[in-house]
Amino acid sequence: MRALPMAVSRGAVACATPAAAVPRRSMLLSSAAAGAVLQSDPIRLSTPKLKLRASAGAAQAAATSFSSNDEAFAWAKKDNMRLLHVVYGVGDIDRTIKFYTECLGMKLLRKRDIPEEKYTNAFLGYGPEETNFAIELTYTNAFLRTNYGVDSYDIGAGFGHFGIATDDVAKTVELIRAKGGKVTREPGPVKGGKTVIAFIEDPDGYKFEILERPGTPEPLGQVMLRVGDLDRAISFYEKACGMKLLRKRDNPEYKYTVVMMGYGPEDQNAVLELTYNYGVAAEYDKGSACAQIAIGTDDVYKTAEVVKLSGGQVVREAGPLPGLGTKITAILDPDGWKSVFVDNIDFAKELE
């Protein structure tokens, strides 16, 4: 798949109406469901069938203890973890879908409206969710259980940007500008490097870094978060999440350091970009917009144990979601950023 399949080489953006919603059996980790489990008490299941499932889950969790920390961290390294999607809120979901499909060349992968739960969400990306990283847009502040009609979010100071790779940054920026997009940094070499980049903002104010990286199979390539202790963050994501430190770049002239963490080469996979600004050790304001990152795992029970051993906080114990059966666990890293680990087999079933 070519990076940013938006007719960049032809000099014109694809302006088709976003694709029709694709029916699915059920939606994995809806914002409402995920938000509820992050804030609710432990789930109490009442039906006999679900009780059996919960009992089985408890027994599995009890049976997954590691004999040592080294064994736990070694297991995380071997687990088949993968970045699945990032979740955040928008004020007008149709407007955002139109911008992402027409200006950024994404595809609408699926969309779901749940009026009884007062939310709508949509998944967008550059390839099927079975293999590619995706964005989950959420309309309404379902995490706070408010009604439809939330038209803006506080992005906060901790979230940085998303990264999108393209064949030609200059042409891509001009296409975005022509469609009414806001360009906040004109194309040019990155500070202290040679990679050509630019920055744009979507209608809700989320920043996107456009990187010149021809031919990548994963155009939606980065999520950047700011952290207060870079070494601590690196250690956590290596041990708890089984990620690799792919690259580290210190920029003393501009007083910041960045690292790339992920599960494979950054020119082929989505990665987590962690940024440390010199002298900022306090936890960043995270606002109300960027909710969480979803990561696939072969065993949510073992993952929850490893997270605890790595200095993270489990805010939703491992187990199945009521009525859906998808096994998840929700955690906070040492800087307070949320991730939800999802059982790989259950995730595949959700996409059938």
Short mmCIF file of C-alpha atoms in Angstrom, two decimals:
data_model
loop_
_atom_site.label_atom_id
_atom_site.label_comp_id
_atom_site.label_asym_id
_atom_site.label_seq_id
_atom_site.Cartn_x
_atom_site.Cartn_y
_atom_site.Cartn_z
CA MET A 1 0.00 0.00 0.00
CA ARG A 2 1.37 3.42 -0.90
CA ALA A 3 1.63 6.06 1.77
CA LEU A 4 -1.32 8.45 1.93
CA PRO A 5 -3.37 6.99 -0.95
CA MET A 6 -4.97 10.32 -1.81
CA ALA A 7 -3.88 10.81 -5.41
CA VAL A 8 -0.82 12.78 -4.34
CA SER A 9 1.01 11.83 -7.52
CA ARG A 10 -1.88 13.05 -9.64
CA GLY A 11 -1.95 16.50 -8.03
CA ALA A 12 -5.58 16.32 -6.93
CA VAL A 13 -7.18 15.11 -3.77
CA ALA A 14 -9.77 12.36 -3.83
CA CYS A 15 -12.99 14.13 -2.90
CA ALA A 16 -15.47 11.29 -2.85
CA THR A 17 -18.11 11.23 -0.17
CA PRO A 18 -16.99 9.09 2.81
CA ALA A 19 -17.82 5.42 2.39
CA ALA A 20 -21.06 4.07 3.75
CA ALA A 21 -20.96 2.51 7.19
CA VAL A 22 -20.01 -1.14 7.17
CA PRO A 23 -22.25 -3.35 9.31
CA ARG A 24 -20.41 -5.28 11.99
CA ARG A 25 -21.49 -7.90 14.49
CA SER A 26 -20.56 -5.59 17.34
CA MET A 27 -18.08 -2.82 17.97
CA LEU A 28 -14.91 -3.49 19.89
CA LEU A 29 -14.18 -1.15 22.77
CA SER A 30 -16.71 1.54 22.01
CA SER A 31 -15.82 4.76 23.74
CA ALA A 32 -18.87 4.45 25.96
CA ALA A 33 -18.02 0.89 26.94
CA ALA A 34 -14.35 1.60 27.48
CA GLY A 35 -15.08 4.75 29.45
CA ALA A 36 -17.54 2.93 31.63
CA VAL A 37 -15.14 0.15 32.53
CA LEU A 38 -12.39 2.65 33.31
CA GLN A 39 -14.59 4.43 35.85
CA SER A 40 -16.92 1.77 37.15
CA ASP A 41 -16.67 -0.65 40.02
CA PRO A 42 -15.70 -4.27 39.31
CA ILE A 43 -18.37 -5.84 37.12
CA ARG A 44 -21.04 -7.88 38.88
CA LEU A 45 -22.54 -10.44 36.54
CA SER A 46 -25.92 -11.88 37.36
CA THR A 47 -26.90 -14.43 34.74
CA PRO A 48 -25.69 -18.01 35.20
CA LYS A 49 -23.94 -18.02 31.83
CA LEU A 50 -21.99 -14.86 32.58
CA LYS A 51 -21.21 -16.04 36.09
CA LEU A 52 -19.59 -19.12 34.62
CA ARG A 53 -17.59 -16.93 32.27
CA ALA A 54 -16.50 -14.67 35.13
CA SER A 55 -15.54 -17.66 37.26
CA ALA A 56 -13.50 -19.09 34.42
CA GLY A 57 -11.80 -15.74 33.96
CA ALA A 58 -10.98 -15.51 37.67
CA ALA A 59 -9.54 -19.00 37.61
CA GLN A 60 -7.43 -18.13 34.57
CA ALA A 61 -6.17 -14.95 36.21
CA ALA A 62 -5.21 -16.88 39.34
CA ALA A 63 -3.30 -19.41 37.27
CA THR A 64 -1.12 -16.94 35.38
CA SER A 65 1.25 -15.81 38.16
CA PHE A 66 4.88 -15.58 37.16
CA SER A 67 7.66 -17.06 39.25
CA SER A 68 9.80 -13.91 38.87
CA ASN A 69 9.81 -10.43 37.40
CA ASP A 70 12.30 -11.53 34.76
CA GLU A 71 9.92 -14.28 33.65
CA ALA A 72 7.07 -11.76 33.41
CA PHE A 73 9.08 -9.27 31.36
CA ALA A 74 10.38 -12.03 29.10
CA TRP A 75 6.79 -13.15 28.46
CA ALA A 76 5.77 -9.60 27.45
CA LYS A 77 8.62 -9.50 24.93
CA LYS A 78 7.36 -12.72 23.31
CA ASP A 79 3.66 -11.82 23.38
CA ASN A 80 2.04 -10.92 20.05
CA MET A 81 1.29 -7.33 21.00
CA ARG A 82 0.29 -4.81 18.34
CA LEU A 83 -0.96 -1.22 18.33
CA LEU A 84 -4.63 -1.43 17.26
CA HIS A 85 -6.13 2.06 17.39
CA VAL A 86 -6.17 5.39 19.22
CA VAL A 87 -9.41 6.83 20.62
CA TYR A 88 -10.31 10.52 20.88
CA GLY A 89 -13.33 12.82 20.86
CA VAL A 90 -14.50 15.20 18.14
CA GLY A 91 -17.18 17.86 18.05
CA ASP A 92 -18.69 17.03 14.64
CA ILE A 93 -18.01 13.48 13.53
CA ASP A 94 -19.28 13.89 9.96
CA ARG A 95 -17.13 17.00 9.48
CA THR A 96 -14.07 15.13 10.76
CA ILE A 97 -14.75 12.07 8.61
CA LYS A 98 -15.03 14.34 5.57
CA PHE A 99 -11.73 16.05 6.42
CA TYR A 100 -9.85 12.80 7.05
CA THR A 101 -11.13 11.09 3.91
CA GLU A 102 -10.87 14.06 1.50
CA CYS A 103 -7.77 15.80 2.87
CA LEU A 104 -5.77 13.00 4.50
CA GLY A 105 -6.78 10.17 2.19
CA MET A 106 -8.06 7.85 4.94
CA LYS A 107 -10.83 5.31 4.48
CA LEU A 108 -13.93 5.06 6.66
CA LEU A 109 -13.60 1.51 7.94
CA ARG A 110 -16.74 1.35 10.07
CA LYS A 111 -19.21 3.64 11.82
CA ARG A 112 -21.74 2.99 14.56
CA ASP A 113 -24.44 5.12 16.14
CA ILE A 114 -25.76 4.05 19.56
CA PRO A 115 -28.48 6.55 20.52
CA GLU A 116 -29.44 4.70 23.71
CA GLU A 117 -25.84 5.13 24.94
CA LYS A 118 -25.64 8.67 23.50
CA TYR A 119 -22.56 8.24 21.33
CA THR A 120 -21.43 7.71 17.77
CA ASN A 121 -18.01 6.49 16.75
CA ALA A 122 -16.14 5.80 13.56
CA PHE A 123 -12.94 3.97 12.68
CA LEU A 124 -10.69 5.39 9.97
CA GLY A 125 -7.31 4.44 8.58
CA TYR A 126 -5.29 3.39 5.56
CA GLY A 127 -5.88 -0.36 5.63
CA PRO A 128 -7.91 -3.10 7.30
CA GLU A 129 -7.92 -3.14 11.09
CA GLU A 130 -6.70 -6.72 11.05
CA THR A 131 -3.29 -5.44 9.96
CA ASN A 132 -3.20 -1.64 10.22
CA PHE A 133 -3.33 0.97 12.94
CA ALA A 134 -6.56 3.00 12.99
CA ILE A 135 -8.20 6.07 14.52
CA GLU A 136 -11.41 5.76 16.52
CA LEU A 137 -13.37 9.02 16.53
CA THR A 138 -15.97 9.48 19.24
CA TYR A 139 -18.82 11.99 19.15
CA THR A 140 -20.19 12.98 22.60
CA ASN A 141 -18.29 12.91 25.83
CA ALA A 142 -19.24 9.31 26.55
CA PHE A 143 -16.43 9.02 29.07
CA LEU A 144 -18.24 11.53 31.29
CA ARG A 145 -21.69 10.17 30.42
CA THR A 146 -22.98 13.49 29.11
CA ASN A 147 -25.49 13.85 26.28
CA TYR A 148 -25.07 14.32 22.57
CA GLY A 149 -23.96 17.80 21.62
CA VAL A 150 -20.39 18.09 22.90
CA ASP A 151 -18.95 20.33 20.20
CA SER A 152 -15.42 20.84 21.52
CA TYR A 153 -12.81 19.16 23.72
CA ASP A 154 -9.87 20.29 25.79
CA ILE A 155 -6.90 18.66 24.05
CA GLY A 156 -4.61 19.48 26.98
CA ALA A 157 -0.85 20.08 27.02
CA GLY A 158 0.28 16.45 27.19
CA PHE A 159 -0.94 15.19 23.83
CA GLY A 160 1.35 16.15 20.97
CA HIS A 161 0.29 15.00 17.52
CA PHE A 162 -0.37 12.14 15.14
CA GLY A 163 2.11 11.33 12.40
CA ILE A 164 1.16 10.54 8.79
CA ALA A 165 3.65 9.48 6.14
CA THR A 166 3.31 10.55 2.51
CA ASP A 167 5.28 10.41 -0.71
CA ASP A 168 5.51 14.19 -1.12
CA VAL A 169 4.95 16.52 1.86
CA ALA A 170 4.77 19.73 -0.21
CA LYS A 171 2.05 18.40 -2.54
CA THR A 172 0.12 16.91 0.36
CA VAL A 173 0.16 20.21 2.27
CA GLU A 174 -1.08 22.13 -0.76
CA LEU A 175 -3.95 19.69 -1.20
CA ILE A 176 -4.88 20.04 2.47
CA ARG A 177 -4.70 23.84 2.22
CA ALA A 178 -6.89 23.82 -0.89
CA LYS A 179 -9.56 21.87 0.99
CA GLY A 180 -9.58 24.39 3.84
CA GLY A 181 -7.13 22.69 6.18
CA LYS A 182 -5.01 24.76 8.54
CA VAL A 183 -1.24 24.57 7.92
CA THR A 184 0.71 25.47 11.07
CA ARG A 185 4.21 24.59 9.87
CA GLU A 186 5.26 24.83 6.24
CA PRO A 187 7.19 21.91 4.66
CA GLY A 188 10.88 21.77 5.47
CA PRO A 189 13.56 19.71 7.23
CA VAL A 190 12.91 18.75 10.84
CA LYS A 191 14.93 20.71 13.39
CA GLY A 192 18.28 19.04 13.77
CA GLY A 193 17.60 16.51 10.98
CA LYS A 194 16.95 15.98 7.28
CA THR A 195 13.44 14.46 7.15
CA VAL A 196 10.99 16.81 5.44
CA ILE A 197 7.94 17.47 7.60
CA ALA A 198 5.00 19.85 7.95
CA PHE A 199 2.25 20.32 10.53
CA ILE A 200 -1.47 20.78 9.97
CA GLU A 201 -4.52 20.90 12.23
CA ASP A 202 -7.85 19.15 11.77
CA PRO A 203 -11.18 20.93 12.43
CA ASP A 204 -11.01 20.07 16.15
CA GLY A 205 -7.47 21.36 16.59
CA TYR A 206 -5.66 18.01 16.66
CA LYS A 207 -2.18 18.34 15.19
CA PHE A 208 -0.88 16.06 12.45
CA GLU A 209 2.77 15.85 11.49
CA ILE A 210 3.09 15.08 7.76
CA LEU A 211 6.34 13.18 7.14
CA GLU A 212 7.99 12.46 3.80
CA ARG A 213 8.38 8.67 3.80
CA PRO A 214 7.58 7.14 0.39
CA GLY A 215 6.17 3.66 0.09
CA THR A 216 5.46 2.88 3.73
CA PRO A 217 2.84 0.14 4.35
CA GLU A 218 1.59 2.04 7.44
CA PRO A 219 0.95 5.74 6.67
CA LEU A 220 -0.73 6.34 10.05
CA GLY A 221 2.59 5.99 11.78
CA GLN A 222 2.83 7.89 15.08
CA VAL A 223 1.09 8.98 18.25
CA MET A 224 3.15 11.52 20.19
CA LEU A 225 2.73 11.92 23.95
CA ARG A 226 4.71 14.06 26.39
CA VAL A 227 6.19 12.47 29.52
CA GLY A 228 7.83 13.81 32.66
CA ASP A 229 10.50 11.12 33.10
CA LEU A 230 11.77 9.68 29.85
CA ASP A 231 13.85 6.84 31.31
CA ARG A 232 10.93 5.73 33.46
CA ALA A 233 8.59 5.79 30.45
CA ILE A 234 11.02 3.82 28.29
CA SER A 235 11.41 1.18 31.01
CA PHE A 236 7.65 0.86 31.43
CA TYR A 237 6.85 0.42 27.75
CA GLU A 238 9.69 -2.05 27.30
CA LYS A 239 8.73 -4.18 30.30
CA ALA A 240 4.95 -3.85 30.52
CA CYS A 241 4.11 -3.51 26.83
CA GLY A 242 6.92 -5.51 25.26
CA MET A 243 7.91 -2.59 23.04
CA LYS A 244 11.36 -1.95 21.65
CA LEU A 245 13.28 1.29 21.87
CA LEU A 246 13.60 1.95 18.15
CA ARG A 247 15.29 5.32 18.16
CA LYS A 248 16.33 8.10 20.53
CA ARG A 249 17.21 11.66 19.54
CA ASP A 250 18.40 14.34 21.94
CA ASN A 251 18.05 17.97 20.86
CA PRO A 252 19.87 20.11 23.45
CA GLU A 253 19.63 23.19 21.24
CA TYR A 254 15.83 23.02 21.44
CA LYS A 255 15.76 21.46 24.93
CA TYR A 256 13.88 18.24 24.26
CA THR A 257 14.49 14.53 23.71
CA VAL A 258 12.30 12.14 21.73
CA VAL A 259 12.20 8.36 21.55
CA MET A 260 10.29 6.01 19.27
CA MET A 261 8.81 2.90 20.90
CA GLY A 262 7.05 0.12 19.03
CA TYR A 263 6.83 -3.46 17.83
CA GLY A 264 8.71 -3.15 14.57
CA PRO A 265 10.60 -0.73 12.30
CA GLU A 266 8.97 2.70 12.30
CA ASP A 267 8.91 2.88 8.51
CA GLN A 268 6.61 -0.17 8.49
CA ASN A 269 4.64 0.02 11.75
CA ALA A 270 2.80 2.50 13.92
CA VAL A 271 4.94 3.70 16.82
CA LEU A 272 4.60 5.62 20.07
CA GLU A 273 6.66 8.81 20.12
CA LEU A 274 7.51 9.93 23.66
CA THR A 275 8.79 13.46 24.15
CA TYR A 276 10.59 14.85 27.18
CA ASN A 277 10.95 18.62 27.45
CA TYR A 278 13.92 19.66 29.54
CA GLY A 279 12.97 20.68 33.06
CA VAL A 280 9.33 19.53 32.91
CA ALA A 281 9.00 16.70 35.42
CA ALA A 282 5.39 17.26 36.48
CA GLU A 283 2.49 15.32 34.98
CA TYR A 284 1.01 17.08 31.95
CA ASP A 285 -2.58 18.24 31.72
CA LYS A 286 -4.28 15.63 29.55
CA GLY A 287 -7.50 17.49 28.90
CA SER A 288 -10.64 15.56 27.97
CA ALA A 289 -9.99 14.66 24.34
CA CYS A 290 -7.42 11.89 23.84
CA ALA A 291 -8.82 8.92 25.71
CA GLN A 292 -6.64 5.85 25.19
CA ILE A 293 -4.60 3.62 22.93
CA ALA A 294 -5.71 0.03 22.28
CA ILE A 295 -3.08 -2.72 22.12
CA GLY A 296 -3.64 -6.34 21.14
CA THR A 297 -2.31 -9.15 23.36
CA ASP A 298 -2.55 -12.93 23.53
CA ASP A 299 -3.41 -12.87 27.26
CA VAL A 300 -4.96 -9.90 29.06
CA TYR A 301 -4.60 -11.62 32.45
CA LYS A 302 -0.84 -12.00 32.15
CA THR A 303 -0.56 -8.51 30.70
CA ALA A 304 -2.30 -7.01 33.74
CA GLU A 305 0.18 -8.77 36.01
CA VAL A 306 3.16 -7.51 34.03
CA VAL A 307 1.80 -3.95 34.12
CA LYS A 308 1.60 -4.05 37.91
CA LEU A 309 5.16 -5.38 38.14
CA SER A 310 6.35 -2.58 35.84
CA GLY A 311 5.04 0.31 37.91
CA GLY A 312 1.78 0.86 36.02
CA GLN A 313 -1.73 0.98 37.44
CA VAL A 314 -4.48 -1.42 36.41
CA VAL A 315 -7.74 0.55 36.42
CA ARG A 316 -9.87 -2.25 35.00
CA GLU A 317 -8.95 -5.77 36.00
CA ALA A 318 -8.64 -8.31 33.22
CA GLY A 319 -11.85 -10.00 32.15
CA PRO A 320 -14.65 -10.06 29.57
CA LEU A 321 -16.87 -7.10 28.80
CA PRO A 322 -20.49 -7.80 29.84
CA GLY A 323 -22.69 -8.86 26.94
CA LEU A 324 -19.81 -8.76 24.49
CA GLY A 325 -17.34 -11.26 25.92
CA THR A 326 -14.27 -9.42 24.60
CA LYS A 327 -11.52 -9.75 27.19
CA ILE A 328 -9.71 -6.54 28.08
CA THR A 329 -7.70 -4.88 30.79
CA ALA A 330 -7.27 -1.11 31.15
CA ILE A 331 -4.12 0.50 32.56
CA LEU A 332 -2.37 3.80 33.24
CA ASP A 333 1.31 4.27 32.58
CA PRO A 334 3.47 6.15 35.13
CA ASP A 335 2.56 9.47 33.45
CA GLY A 336 -1.17 8.73 33.58
CA TRP A 337 -1.69 7.87 29.89
CA LYS A 338 -4.36 5.21 29.34
CA SER A 339 -4.05 2.02 27.33
CA VAL A 340 -6.53 -0.80 26.89
CA PHE A 341 -5.18 -4.27 26.13
CA VAL A 342 -7.51 -6.40 24.03
CA ASP A 343 -7.45 -10.16 23.53
CA ASN A 344 -6.21 -10.84 19.99
CA ILE A 345 -8.66 -13.65 19.25
CA ASP A 346 -11.61 -11.65 20.58
CA PHE A 347 -10.54 -8.64 18.50
CA ALA A 348 -10.46 -10.78 15.36
CA LYS A 349 -13.99 -12.00 16.11
CA GLU A 350 -15.18 -8.41 16.50
CA LEU A 351 -14.06 -7.68 12.95
CA GLU A 352 -15.86 -10.64 11.35
#
